[in-house]
Amino acid sequence: MSDTGAVSVLGICGSLRRGSYNMMALRAAIALKPAHVTVTVADISQIPLYDEDVRAQGFPPPVETLRQQIAASDALVFACPEYNYSMTGVLKNAIDWASRPPDQPFAGKPCAIIGAAAGMAGSARAQYDLRRSCVFLDMHPLNKPEVLIGQAHTKFDADGNLMDEVARNLIRDLMANLASWARQIGNK
Ligand SMILES: Cc1cc2nc3c(=O)[nH]c(=O)nc-3n(C[C@H](O)[C@H](O)[C@H](O)COP(=O)(O)O)c2cc1C
């Protein structure tokens, strides 16, 4: 965390598709964040499927980049879609790669989770799975507010703007809470 009080956040979205509601939600988080928070969005689209034999030869460049981005950030925000009641393979795969030693970069990192899904539960089940991984990896997941954007296809306009006022307020609060949480965890 910088002396100026700025908080740097890395956004990681678990969907790769162009029209992803979760990426739209992440963009809403960027629009609604406090002024002293900066958000960079990670590109996890080029990360290969995890293979311990490949890992033994060293981290592939997209993984190395992600690990460095995680290590350099004050906090993380995950945009977590739900596939078959769990987090997407894309997100889990990126987390699995980044989590390998040495210097596991998630350890001690404050993080927040948002999610959008077609179902009514708004990716709740996936988010709880992700929270479990966060705990194992020694992150400090923010408890509240939960941002569960259900029936996502009804919540964004054609330009990808989040139109739901309840969700917008929750995301605004979450980003403010994440910044405070990062300062607390970082002892600043
Ligand atoms: C393989 C697959 C499984 C899915 N499983 C669920 C699910 O368990 N719960 C749910 O609410 N939506 C489910 N969906 C629908 C997704 O919520 C929807 O496709 C959503 O738009 C994905 O997020 P994205 O827009 O960020 O890509 C599933 C979609 C796919 C492709």
Tab-separated table of C-alpha atoms and ligand atoms in Angstrom:
chain	number	residue	atom	x	y	z
A	1	MET	CA	0.000	0.000	0.000
A	2	SER	CA	1.418	3.380	-0.925
A	3	ASP	CA	2.077	6.227	1.518
A	4	THR	CA	-0.665	8.217	-0.169
A	5	GLY	CA	-3.271	5.736	1.023
A	6	ALA	CA	-3.895	4.421	-2.465
A	7	VAL	CA	-5.084	0.816	-2.626
A	8	SER	CA	-4.243	-1.268	-5.682
A	9	VAL	CA	-6.699	-4.033	-6.536
A	10	LEU	CA	-6.309	-6.825	-9.073
A	11	GLY	CA	-9.561	-7.981	-10.694
A	12	ILE	CA	-9.817	-11.608	-11.810
A	13	CYS	CA	-12.834	-12.665	-13.862
A	14	GLY	CA	-13.747	-16.336	-14.188
A	15	SER	CA	-15.409	-16.022	-17.581
A	16	LEU	CA	-13.590	-15.570	-20.879
A	17	ARG	CA	-16.533	-14.877	-23.140
A	18	ARG	CA	-16.897	-11.471	-24.771
A	19	GLY	CA	-20.378	-10.798	-23.388
A	20	SER	CA	-19.581	-11.974	-19.874
A	21	TYR	CA	-21.932	-10.575	-17.229
A	22	ASN	CA	-19.190	-11.134	-14.673
A	23	MET	CA	-16.795	-8.952	-16.634
A	24	MET	CA	-19.585	-6.376	-16.841
A	25	ALA	CA	-19.969	-6.605	-13.063
A	26	LEU	CA	-16.215	-6.162	-12.673
A	27	ARG	CA	-16.406	-3.064	-14.868
A	28	ALA	CA	-19.209	-1.788	-12.642
A	29	ALA	CA	-16.931	-2.332	-9.630
A	30	ILE	CA	-14.266	-0.242	-11.354
A	31	ALA	CA	-16.794	2.511	-12.030
A	32	LEU	CA	-18.129	2.461	-8.468
A	33	LYS	CA	-14.840	2.149	-6.525
A	34	PRO	CA	-13.583	4.901	-4.229
A	35	ALA	CA	-11.226	7.377	-5.869
A	36	HIS	CA	-8.167	6.162	-3.969
A	37	VAL	CA	-8.584	2.612	-5.284
A	38	THR	CA	-7.018	1.533	-8.581
A	39	VAL	CA	-8.125	-1.649	-10.318
A	40	THR	CA	-6.188	-3.627	-12.920
A	41	VAL	CA	-7.909	-6.547	-14.624
A	42	ALA	CA	-5.852	-9.709	-15.078
A	43	ASP	CA	-5.853	-11.532	-18.413
A	44	ILE	CA	-6.209	-15.222	-17.616
A	45	SER	CA	-7.273	-16.227	-21.128
A	46	GLN	CA	-3.863	-17.596	-22.123
A	47	ILE	CA	-3.254	-19.753	-19.056
A	48	PRO	CA	-2.911	-23.421	-20.061
A	49	LEU	CA	-4.601	-26.283	-18.243
A	50	TYR	CA	-2.708	-27.142	-15.091
A	51	ASP	CA	-0.109	-29.845	-15.584
A	52	GLU	CA	2.388	-30.599	-12.858
A	53	ASP	CA	4.887	-31.799	-15.473
A	54	VAL	CA	4.754	-28.376	-17.132
A	55	ARG	CA	4.950	-26.704	-13.726
A	56	ALA	CA	8.138	-28.651	-13.014
A	57	GLN	CA	9.727	-26.872	-15.999
A	58	GLY	CA	8.714	-23.471	-14.633
A	59	PHE	CA	5.645	-21.246	-14.729
A	60	PRO	CA	4.354	-20.470	-18.246
A	61	PRO	CA	4.604	-16.700	-18.966
A	62	PRO	CA	0.862	-15.932	-18.497
A	63	VAL	CA	1.000	-17.637	-15.093
A	64	GLU	CA	4.164	-15.787	-14.113
A	65	THR	CA	2.469	-12.517	-15.048
A	66	LEU	CA	-0.593	-13.360	-12.973
A	67	ARG	CA	1.539	-14.358	-9.980
A	68	GLN	CA	3.449	-11.088	-10.172
A	69	GLN	CA	0.234	-9.081	-10.488
A	70	ILE	CA	-1.234	-10.819	-7.443
A	71	ALA	CA	1.926	-10.299	-5.408
A	72	ALA	CA	2.081	-6.611	-6.325
A	73	SER	CA	-1.545	-5.829	-5.477
A	74	ASP	CA	-2.924	-4.772	-2.092
A	75	ALA	CA	-6.135	-6.724	-2.617
A	76	LEU	CA	-8.025	-8.887	-5.102
A	77	VAL	CA	-11.561	-8.822	-6.413
A	78	PHE	CA	-12.902	-11.966	-8.031
A	79	ALA	CA	-15.813	-11.917	-10.456
A	80	CYS	CA	-17.116	-15.443	-10.044
A	81	PRO	CA	-19.529	-17.048	-12.501
A	82	GLU	CA	-21.324	-20.277	-11.592
A	83	TYR	CA	-21.059	-23.426	-13.675
A	84	ASN	CA	-22.879	-26.493	-12.385
A	85	TYR	CA	-23.137	-25.084	-8.864
A	86	SER	CA	-19.417	-24.360	-8.623
A	87	MET	CA	-16.799	-21.901	-9.826
A	88	THR	CA	-15.738	-22.157	-13.448
A	89	GLY	CA	-12.841	-24.335	-14.507
A	90	VAL	CA	-11.222	-21.234	-15.984
A	91	LEU	CA	-11.100	-19.515	-12.592
A	92	LYS	CA	-10.131	-22.613	-10.618
A	93	ASN	CA	-7.393	-23.399	-13.134
A	94	ALA	CA	-5.921	-19.894	-12.847
A	95	ILE	CA	-6.031	-20.083	-9.051
A	96	ASP	CA	-4.443	-23.545	-9.076
A	97	TRP	CA	-1.554	-22.346	-11.246
A	98	ALA	CA	-0.953	-19.144	-9.306
A	99	SER	CA	-1.101	-20.962	-5.977
A	100	ARG	CA	1.920	-23.180	-6.491
A	101	PRO	CA	5.091	-22.603	-4.471
A	102	PRO	CA	7.460	-20.926	-4.049
A	103	ASP	CA	6.122	-17.673	-2.595
A	104	GLN	CA	2.429	-18.515	-2.857
A	105	PRO	CA	1.189	-15.023	-3.798
A	106	PHE	CA	-2.349	-15.288	-2.388
A	107	ALA	CA	-1.150	-15.676	1.198
A	108	GLY	CA	-2.251	-12.782	3.392
A	109	LYS	CA	-4.120	-11.077	0.559
A	110	PRO	CA	-7.435	-9.352	1.317
A	111	CYS	CA	-10.037	-10.234	-1.314
A	112	ALA	CA	-13.652	-9.654	-2.245
A	113	ILE	CA	-16.018	-11.644	-4.418
A	114	ILE	CA	-18.777	-10.565	-6.753
A	115	GLY	CA	-20.738	-12.770	-9.104
A	116	ALA	CA	-23.460	-12.829	-11.714
A	117	ALA	CA	-25.343	-15.874	-12.938
A	118	ALA	CA	-28.426	-16.854	-14.897
A	119	GLY	CA	-30.028	-18.506	-11.872
A	120	MET	CA	-31.842	-16.833	-8.993
A	121	ALA	CA	-28.992	-17.519	-6.546
A	122	GLY	CA	-26.635	-15.229	-8.435
A	123	SER	CA	-23.612	-17.548	-8.259
A	124	ALA	CA	-23.903	-18.066	-4.477
A	125	ARG	CA	-22.845	-21.701	-4.627
A	126	ALA	CA	-19.823	-20.905	-6.763
A	127	GLN	CA	-18.883	-18.027	-4.487
A	128	TYR	CA	-18.928	-20.288	-1.425
A	129	ASP	CA	-16.662	-22.757	-3.190
A	130	LEU	CA	-14.326	-19.904	-4.071
A	131	ARG	CA	-14.384	-18.719	-0.448
A	132	ARG	CA	-13.267	-22.178	0.636
A	133	SER	CA	-10.271	-21.994	-1.690
A	134	CYS	CA	-9.532	-18.475	-0.415
A	135	VAL	CA	-9.364	-19.823	3.132
A	136	PHE	CA	-7.056	-22.658	2.155
A	137	LEU	CA	-4.794	-20.199	0.367
A	138	ASP	CA	-4.593	-17.969	3.454
A	139	MET	CA	-6.429	-15.043	1.896
A	140	HIS	CA	-8.691	-12.783	3.922
A	141	PRO	CA	-12.033	-12.802	2.114
A	142	LEU	CA	-14.324	-9.913	2.919
A	143	ASN	CA	-17.563	-11.210	4.428
A	144	LYS	CA	-19.979	-8.466	3.504
A	145	PRO	CA	-21.724	-7.302	1.486
A	146	GLU	CA	-22.343	-10.340	-0.665
A	147	VAL	CA	-22.881	-9.382	-4.288
A	148	LEU	CA	-25.110	-12.004	-5.878
A	149	ILE	CA	-26.473	-10.817	-9.207
A	150	GLY	CA	-29.201	-13.306	-10.081
A	151	GLN	CA	-30.933	-13.514	-13.463
A	152	ALA	CA	-28.004	-11.552	-14.815
A	153	HIS	CA	-29.503	-11.254	-18.298
A	154	THR	CA	-32.114	-8.869	-16.842
A	155	LYS	CA	-29.660	-6.662	-14.931
A	156	PHE	CA	-27.421	-5.180	-17.652
A	157	ASP	CA	-28.274	-3.010	-20.635
A	158	ALA	CA	-27.132	-3.648	-24.206
A	159	ASP	CA	-23.924	-1.692	-23.578
A	160	GLY	CA	-22.999	-3.819	-20.573
A	161	ASN	CA	-23.965	-1.284	-17.926
A	162	LEU	CA	-25.283	-2.654	-14.657
A	163	MET	CA	-28.780	-1.182	-14.358
A	164	ASP	CA	-29.890	-2.778	-11.088
A	165	GLU	CA	-29.700	-0.147	-8.338
A	166	VAL	CA	-29.547	-2.685	-5.497
A	167	ALA	CA	-26.593	-4.446	-7.095
A	168	ARG	CA	-24.870	-1.136	-7.840
A	169	ASN	CA	-25.157	-0.053	-4.205
A	170	LEU	CA	-23.858	-3.406	-2.981
A	171	ILE	CA	-20.863	-3.202	-5.309
A	172	ARG	CA	-20.155	0.379	-4.240
A	173	ASP	CA	-20.209	-0.690	-0.575
A	174	LEU	CA	-18.108	-3.764	-1.304
A	175	MET	CA	-15.355	-1.769	-2.983
A	176	ALA	CA	-15.283	0.734	-0.110
A	177	ASN	CA	-15.200	-2.102	2.432
A	178	LEU	CA	-12.451	-3.870	0.515
A	179	ALA	CA	-10.309	-0.733	0.609
A	180	SER	CA	-10.810	-0.418	4.386
A	181	TRP	CA	-10.193	-4.129	4.835
A	182	ALA	CA	-6.940	-3.900	2.840
A	183	ARG	CA	-5.766	-1.060	5.038
A	184	GLN	CA	-6.649	-3.023	8.181
A	185	ILE	CA	-4.967	-6.203	7.004
A	186	GLY	CA	-1.981	-4.227	5.768
A	187	ASN	CA	-1.723	-2.517	9.161
A	188	LYS	CA	-1.862	0.925	7.531
B	1	LIG	C1	-21.453	-25.160	-18.247
B	1	LIG	C2	-22.413	-24.164	-17.642
B	1	LIG	C3	-22.973	-24.425	-16.416
B	1	LIG	C4	-23.830	-23.503	-15.824
B	1	LIG	N1	-24.293	-23.739	-14.561
B	1	LIG	C5	-24.998	-22.783	-13.930
B	1	LIG	C6	-25.334	-22.911	-12.552
B	1	LIG	O1	-25.006	-23.875	-11.899
B	1	LIG	N2	-26.028	-21.900	-11.963
B	1	LIG	C7	-26.405	-20.767	-12.656
B	1	LIG	O2	-27.021	-19.881	-12.066
B	1	LIG	N3	-26.082	-20.616	-13.954
B	1	LIG	C8	-25.377	-21.582	-14.597
B	1	LIG	N4	-25.004	-21.410	-15.901
B	1	LIG	C9	-25.413	-20.190	-16.606
B	1	LIG	C10	-24.440	-19.060	-16.302
B	1	LIG	O3	-24.794	-18.450	-15.081
B	1	LIG	C11	-24.470	-18.034	-17.425
B	1	LIG	O4	-24.038	-18.637	-18.632
B	1	LIG	C12	-23.634	-16.814	-17.129
B	1	LIG	O5	-23.910	-15.838	-18.104
B	1	LIG	C13	-22.151	-17.154	-17.078
B	1	LIG	O6	-21.371	-16.050	-16.673
B	1	LIG	P1	-20.740	-15.011	-17.726
B	1	LIG	O7	-21.905	-14.236	-18.311
B	1	LIG	O8	-19.854	-14.148	-16.909
B	1	LIG	O9	-20.019	-15.794	-18.774
B	1	LIG	C14	-24.172	-22.325	-16.511
B	1	LIG	C15	-23.612	-22.079	-17.775
B	1	LIG	C16	-22.742	-22.976	-18.331
B	1	LIG	C17	-22.121	-22.676	-19.677
